[in-house]
Amino acid sequence: MKKIISLVLFLFSAVAFSQNWQPTYGEALACAKENNKPMILVFSGSDWCAPCIKLDKSIWQSEEFKSYAKENYVLYRADFPRKKNNRLSEEITAQNNQLAERFNAKGHFPLVVVLNENEEVLGTTGYKKITPTAYISLLNTMIK
């Protein structure tokens, strides 16, 4: 019983301190509108795209980005995993495919799209070998 309680507490703390990636694009859009924040839409191949994995580790998982994003951005990751054990639900897969048709027609990975609350593209970028501070500055140049 102690092991179960410990596991539940660990999982809860991991979720509580992780980034606030929205579970669906619709929820991300609603959050962006409600809070008048820009949305960072990330097209990623989380289990096959080396630059996507580097971007995740060097920027998205950094404490600096997490802290800044929590207050300033709404985050949604449109992931396109290839491995069977990483498959997403049919609903999320269909949603991500529609987003790709709309915002990533050329199929670039990773592609980071900055949107306003009206779904207007403010700018795009990809993986850059720069610090989290520099990446935040890059994203913010698209917003202002």
PDB file of C-alpha atoms in Angstrom:
ATOM      1  CA  MET A   1       0.000   0.000   0.000  1.00  0.00           C
ATOM      2  CA  LYS A   2       2.867   2.365   0.807  1.00  0.00           C
ATOM      3  CA  LYS A   3       4.321   1.741  -2.644  1.00  0.00           C
ATOM      4  CA  ILE A   4       1.028   2.646  -4.313  1.00  0.00           C
ATOM      5  CA  ILE A   5       0.683   5.842  -2.294  1.00  0.00           C
ATOM      6  CA  SER A   6       4.294   6.773  -3.062  1.00  0.00           C
ATOM      7  CA  LEU A   7       3.775   6.146  -6.761  1.00  0.00           C
ATOM      8  CA  VAL A   8       0.592   8.250  -6.831  1.00  0.00           C
ATOM      9  CA  LEU A   9       2.331  11.107  -5.015  1.00  0.00           C
ATOM     10  CA  PHE A  10       5.301  10.910  -7.377  1.00  0.00           C
ATOM     11  CA  LEU A  11       3.070  10.995 -10.467  1.00  0.00           C
ATOM     12  CA  PHE A  12       1.050  13.879  -9.054  1.00  0.00           C
ATOM     13  CA  SER A  13       4.180  15.901  -8.315  1.00  0.00           C
ATOM     14  CA  ALA A  14       5.569  15.178 -11.794  1.00  0.00           C
ATOM     15  CA  VAL A  15       2.361  16.454 -13.367  1.00  0.00           C
ATOM     16  CA  ALA A  16       2.163  19.444 -11.035  1.00  0.00           C
ATOM     17  CA  PHE A  17       5.684  20.606 -11.859  1.00  0.00           C
ATOM     18  CA  SER A  18       5.745  19.780 -15.549  1.00  0.00           C
ATOM     19  CA  GLN A  19       4.963  22.190 -18.310  1.00  0.00           C
ATOM     20  CA  ASN A  20       1.407  23.060 -18.988  1.00  0.00           C
ATOM     21  CA  TRP A  21       1.068  21.473 -22.436  1.00  0.00           C
ATOM     22  CA  GLN A  22      -2.633  21.438 -23.257  1.00  0.00           C
ATOM     23  CA  PRO A  23      -4.125  18.006 -23.982  1.00  0.00           C
ATOM     24  CA  THR A  24      -6.029  19.133 -27.096  1.00  0.00           C
ATOM     25  CA  TYR A  25      -5.746  21.973 -29.564  1.00  0.00           C
ATOM     26  CA  GLY A  26      -9.288  23.070 -28.699  1.00  0.00           C
ATOM     27  CA  GLU A  27      -8.372  23.422 -25.033  1.00  0.00           C
ATOM     28  CA  ALA A  28      -5.203  25.301 -25.971  1.00  0.00           C
ATOM     29  CA  LEU A  29      -7.154  27.708 -28.178  1.00  0.00           C
ATOM     30  CA  ALA A  30      -9.777  28.295 -25.487  1.00  0.00           C
ATOM     31  CA  CYS A  31      -7.047  28.944 -22.933  1.00  0.00           C
ATOM     32  CA  ALA A  32      -5.276  31.376 -25.282  1.00  0.00           C
ATOM     33  CA  LYS A  33      -8.505  33.304 -25.838  1.00  0.00           C
ATOM     34  CA  GLU A  34      -9.495  33.282 -22.177  1.00  0.00           C
ATOM     35  CA  ASN A  35      -6.084  34.458 -20.983  1.00  0.00           C
ATOM     36  CA  ASN A  36      -5.193  36.652 -23.979  1.00  0.00           C
ATOM     37  CA  LYS A  37      -1.907  34.781 -24.465  1.00  0.00           C
ATOM     38  CA  PRO A  38      -0.109  33.660 -27.595  1.00  0.00           C
ATOM     39  CA  MET A  39      -0.074  29.965 -28.388  1.00  0.00           C
ATOM     40  CA  ILE A  40       3.086  28.030 -29.130  1.00  0.00           C
ATOM     41  CA  LEU A  41       2.100  25.192 -31.481  1.00  0.00           C
ATOM     42  CA  VAL A  42       4.899  22.638 -31.847  1.00  0.00           C
ATOM     43  CA  PHE A  43       4.968  20.032 -34.611  1.00  0.00           C
ATOM     44  CA  SER A  44       7.119  17.217 -33.319  1.00  0.00           C
ATOM     45  CA  GLY A  45       8.167  13.688 -34.104  1.00  0.00           C
ATOM     46  CA  SER A  46       8.900  12.790 -30.496  1.00  0.00           C
ATOM     47  CA  ASP A  47      10.285   9.306 -31.112  1.00  0.00           C
ATOM     48  CA  TRP A  48      12.083   9.671 -34.458  1.00  0.00           C
ATOM     49  CA  CYS A  49      13.074  13.304 -35.123  1.00  0.00           C
ATOM     50  CA  ALA A  50      16.515  14.064 -33.652  1.00  0.00           C
ATOM     51  CA  PRO A  51      16.134  17.884 -33.786  1.00  0.00           C
ATOM     52  CA  CYS A  52      12.683  17.538 -32.135  1.00  0.00           C
ATOM     53  CA  ILE A  53      14.219  15.539 -29.295  1.00  0.00           C
ATOM     54  CA  LYS A  54      17.051  18.087 -28.924  1.00  0.00           C
ATOM     55  CA  LEU A  55      14.536  20.955 -28.850  1.00  0.00           C
ATOM     56  CA  ASP A  56      12.537  19.163 -26.185  1.00  0.00           C
ATOM     57  CA  LYS A  57      15.568  18.495 -23.986  1.00  0.00           C
ATOM     58  CA  SER A  58      17.351  21.813 -24.426  1.00  0.00           C
ATOM     59  CA  ILE A  59      14.402  24.226 -24.451  1.00  0.00           C
ATOM     60  CA  TRP A  60      10.994  22.790 -23.512  1.00  0.00           C
ATOM     61  CA  GLN A  61      12.327  20.848 -20.497  1.00  0.00           C
ATOM     62  CA  SER A  62      14.508  23.681 -19.194  1.00  0.00           C
ATOM     63  CA  GLU A  63      13.367  25.235 -15.932  1.00  0.00           C
ATOM     64  CA  GLU A  64      13.785  28.683 -17.447  1.00  0.00           C
ATOM     65  CA  PHE A  65      11.402  27.963 -20.317  1.00  0.00           C
ATOM     66  CA  LYS A  66       8.896  26.158 -18.095  1.00  0.00           C
ATOM     67  CA  SER A  67       8.764  29.067 -15.687  1.00  0.00           C
ATOM     68  CA  TYR A  68       8.446  31.697 -18.417  1.00  0.00           C
ATOM     69  CA  ALA A  69       5.936  29.733 -20.485  1.00  0.00           C
ATOM     70  CA  LYS A  70       3.665  29.144 -17.514  1.00  0.00           C
ATOM     71  CA  GLU A  71       3.034  32.882 -17.261  1.00  0.00           C
ATOM     72  CA  ASN A  72       3.290  33.949 -20.889  1.00  0.00           C
ATOM     73  CA  TYR A  73       2.301  31.232 -23.370  1.00  0.00           C
ATOM     74  CA  VAL A  74      -0.253  28.542 -24.043  1.00  0.00           C
ATOM     75  CA  LEU A  75       1.469  25.375 -25.268  1.00  0.00           C
ATOM     76  CA  TYR A  76       0.241  22.630 -27.571  1.00  0.00           C
ATOM     77  CA  ARG A  77       2.346  19.859 -29.092  1.00  0.00           C
ATOM     78  CA  ALA A  78       1.069  18.270 -32.300  1.00  0.00           C
ATOM     79  CA  ASP A  79       3.066  15.072 -32.082  1.00  0.00           C
ATOM     80  CA  PHE A  80       3.574  12.544 -34.861  1.00  0.00           C
ATOM     81  CA  PRO A  81       5.202   9.492 -33.245  1.00  0.00           C
ATOM     82  CA  ARG A  82       6.055   6.507 -35.438  1.00  0.00           C
ATOM     83  CA  LYS A  83       6.581   3.711 -32.932  1.00  0.00           C
ATOM     84  CA  LYS A  84       3.541   1.548 -32.172  1.00  0.00           C
ATOM     85  CA  ASN A  85       3.937   1.885 -28.405  1.00  0.00           C
ATOM     86  CA  ASN A  86       3.825   5.714 -28.711  1.00  0.00           C
ATOM     87  CA  ARG A  87       0.687   5.909 -30.846  1.00  0.00           C
ATOM     88  CA  LEU A  88      -1.801   8.595 -29.968  1.00  0.00           C
ATOM     89  CA  SER A  89      -5.558   8.179 -29.916  1.00  0.00           C
ATOM     90  CA  GLU A  90      -7.341   8.286 -33.267  1.00  0.00           C
ATOM     91  CA  GLU A  91      -9.010  11.546 -32.244  1.00  0.00           C
ATOM     92  CA  ILE A  92      -5.719  13.287 -31.391  1.00  0.00           C
ATOM     93  CA  THR A  93      -4.026  11.854 -34.495  1.00  0.00           C
ATOM     94  CA  ALA A  94      -6.823  13.215 -36.701  1.00  0.00           C
ATOM     95  CA  GLN A  95      -6.656  16.589 -34.932  1.00  0.00           C
ATOM     96  CA  ASN A  96      -2.878  16.784 -35.410  1.00  0.00           C
ATOM     97  CA  ASN A  97      -3.213  15.844 -39.092  1.00  0.00           C
ATOM     98  CA  GLN A  98      -5.710  18.685 -39.588  1.00  0.00           C
ATOM     99  CA  LEU A  99      -3.358  21.093 -37.826  1.00  0.00           C
ATOM    100  CA  ALA A 100      -0.501  19.956 -40.053  1.00  0.00           C
ATOM    101  CA  GLU A 101      -2.588  20.564 -43.186  1.00  0.00           C
ATOM    102  CA  ARG A 102      -3.374  24.057 -41.945  1.00  0.00           C
ATOM    103  CA  PHE A 103      -0.107  25.183 -40.332  1.00  0.00           C
ATOM    104  CA  ASN A 104       2.624  22.783 -41.548  1.00  0.00           C
ATOM    105  CA  ALA A 105       1.802  21.929 -45.152  1.00  0.00           C
ATOM    106  CA  LYS A 106       5.490  21.388 -46.002  1.00  0.00           C
ATOM    107  CA  GLY A 107       5.894  18.825 -43.216  1.00  0.00           C
ATOM    108  CA  HIS A 108       8.825  20.409 -41.384  1.00  0.00           C
ATOM    109  CA  PHE A 109       9.928  18.863 -38.084  1.00  0.00           C
ATOM    110  CA  PRO A 110      10.288  20.387 -35.659  1.00  0.00           C
ATOM    111  CA  LEU A 111       8.190  23.386 -36.557  1.00  0.00           C
ATOM    112  CA  VAL A 112       7.283  25.911 -33.896  1.00  0.00           C
ATOM    113  CA  VAL A 113       4.349  28.119 -34.879  1.00  0.00           C
ATOM    114  CA  VAL A 114       3.479  31.173 -32.816  1.00  0.00           C
ATOM    115  CA  LEU A 115      -0.237  32.015 -33.025  1.00  0.00           C
ATOM    116  CA  ASN A 116      -2.363  34.738 -31.524  1.00  0.00           C
ATOM    117  CA  GLU A 117      -5.696  33.972 -29.889  1.00  0.00           C
ATOM    118  CA  ASN A 118      -7.398  34.385 -33.310  1.00  0.00           C
ATOM    119  CA  GLU A 119      -5.216  31.604 -34.798  1.00  0.00           C
ATOM    120  CA  GLU A 120      -3.247  34.047 -36.930  1.00  0.00           C
ATOM    121  CA  VAL A 121       0.356  32.971 -37.512  1.00  0.00           C
ATOM    122  CA  LEU A 122       2.717  35.489 -35.959  1.00  0.00           C
ATOM    123  CA  GLY A 123       5.868  33.606 -36.908  1.00  0.00           C
ATOM    124  CA  THR A 124       7.568  30.246 -37.218  1.00  0.00           C
ATOM    125  CA  THR A 125      10.883  28.730 -36.238  1.00  0.00           C
ATOM    126  CA  GLY A 126      12.437  25.360 -35.578  1.00  0.00           C
ATOM    127  CA  TYR A 127      15.286  23.904 -33.599  1.00  0.00           C
ATOM    128  CA  LYS A 128      18.094  26.344 -32.873  1.00  0.00           C
ATOM    129  CA  LYS A 129      21.172  25.506 -30.864  1.00  0.00           C
ATOM    130  CA  ILE A 130      20.719  28.448 -28.492  1.00  0.00           C
ATOM    131  CA  THR A 131      19.991  28.958 -24.806  1.00  0.00           C
ATOM    132  CA  PRO A 132      16.465  28.931 -23.394  1.00  0.00           C
ATOM    133  CA  THR A 133      16.788  32.696 -22.804  1.00  0.00           C
ATOM    134  CA  ALA A 134      17.663  33.274 -26.446  1.00  0.00           C
ATOM    135  CA  TYR A 135      14.829  30.977 -27.592  1.00  0.00           C
ATOM    136  CA  ILE A 136      12.319  32.861 -25.445  1.00  0.00           C
ATOM    137  CA  SER A 137      13.592  36.132 -26.949  1.00  0.00           C
ATOM    138  CA  LEU A 138      13.204  34.668 -30.437  1.00  0.00           C
ATOM    139  CA  LEU A 139       9.600  33.659 -29.733  1.00  0.00           C
ATOM    140  CA  ASN A 140       8.849  37.052 -28.211  1.00  0.00           C
ATOM    141  CA  THR A 141      10.098  38.909 -31.289  1.00  0.00           C
ATOM    142  CA  MET A 142       7.265  37.246 -33.203  1.00  0.00           C
ATOM    143  CA  ILE A 143       4.674  38.346 -30.666  1.00  0.00           C
ATOM    144  CA  LYS A 144       5.441  42.046 -30.474  1.00  0.00           C
TER     145      LYS A 144
END
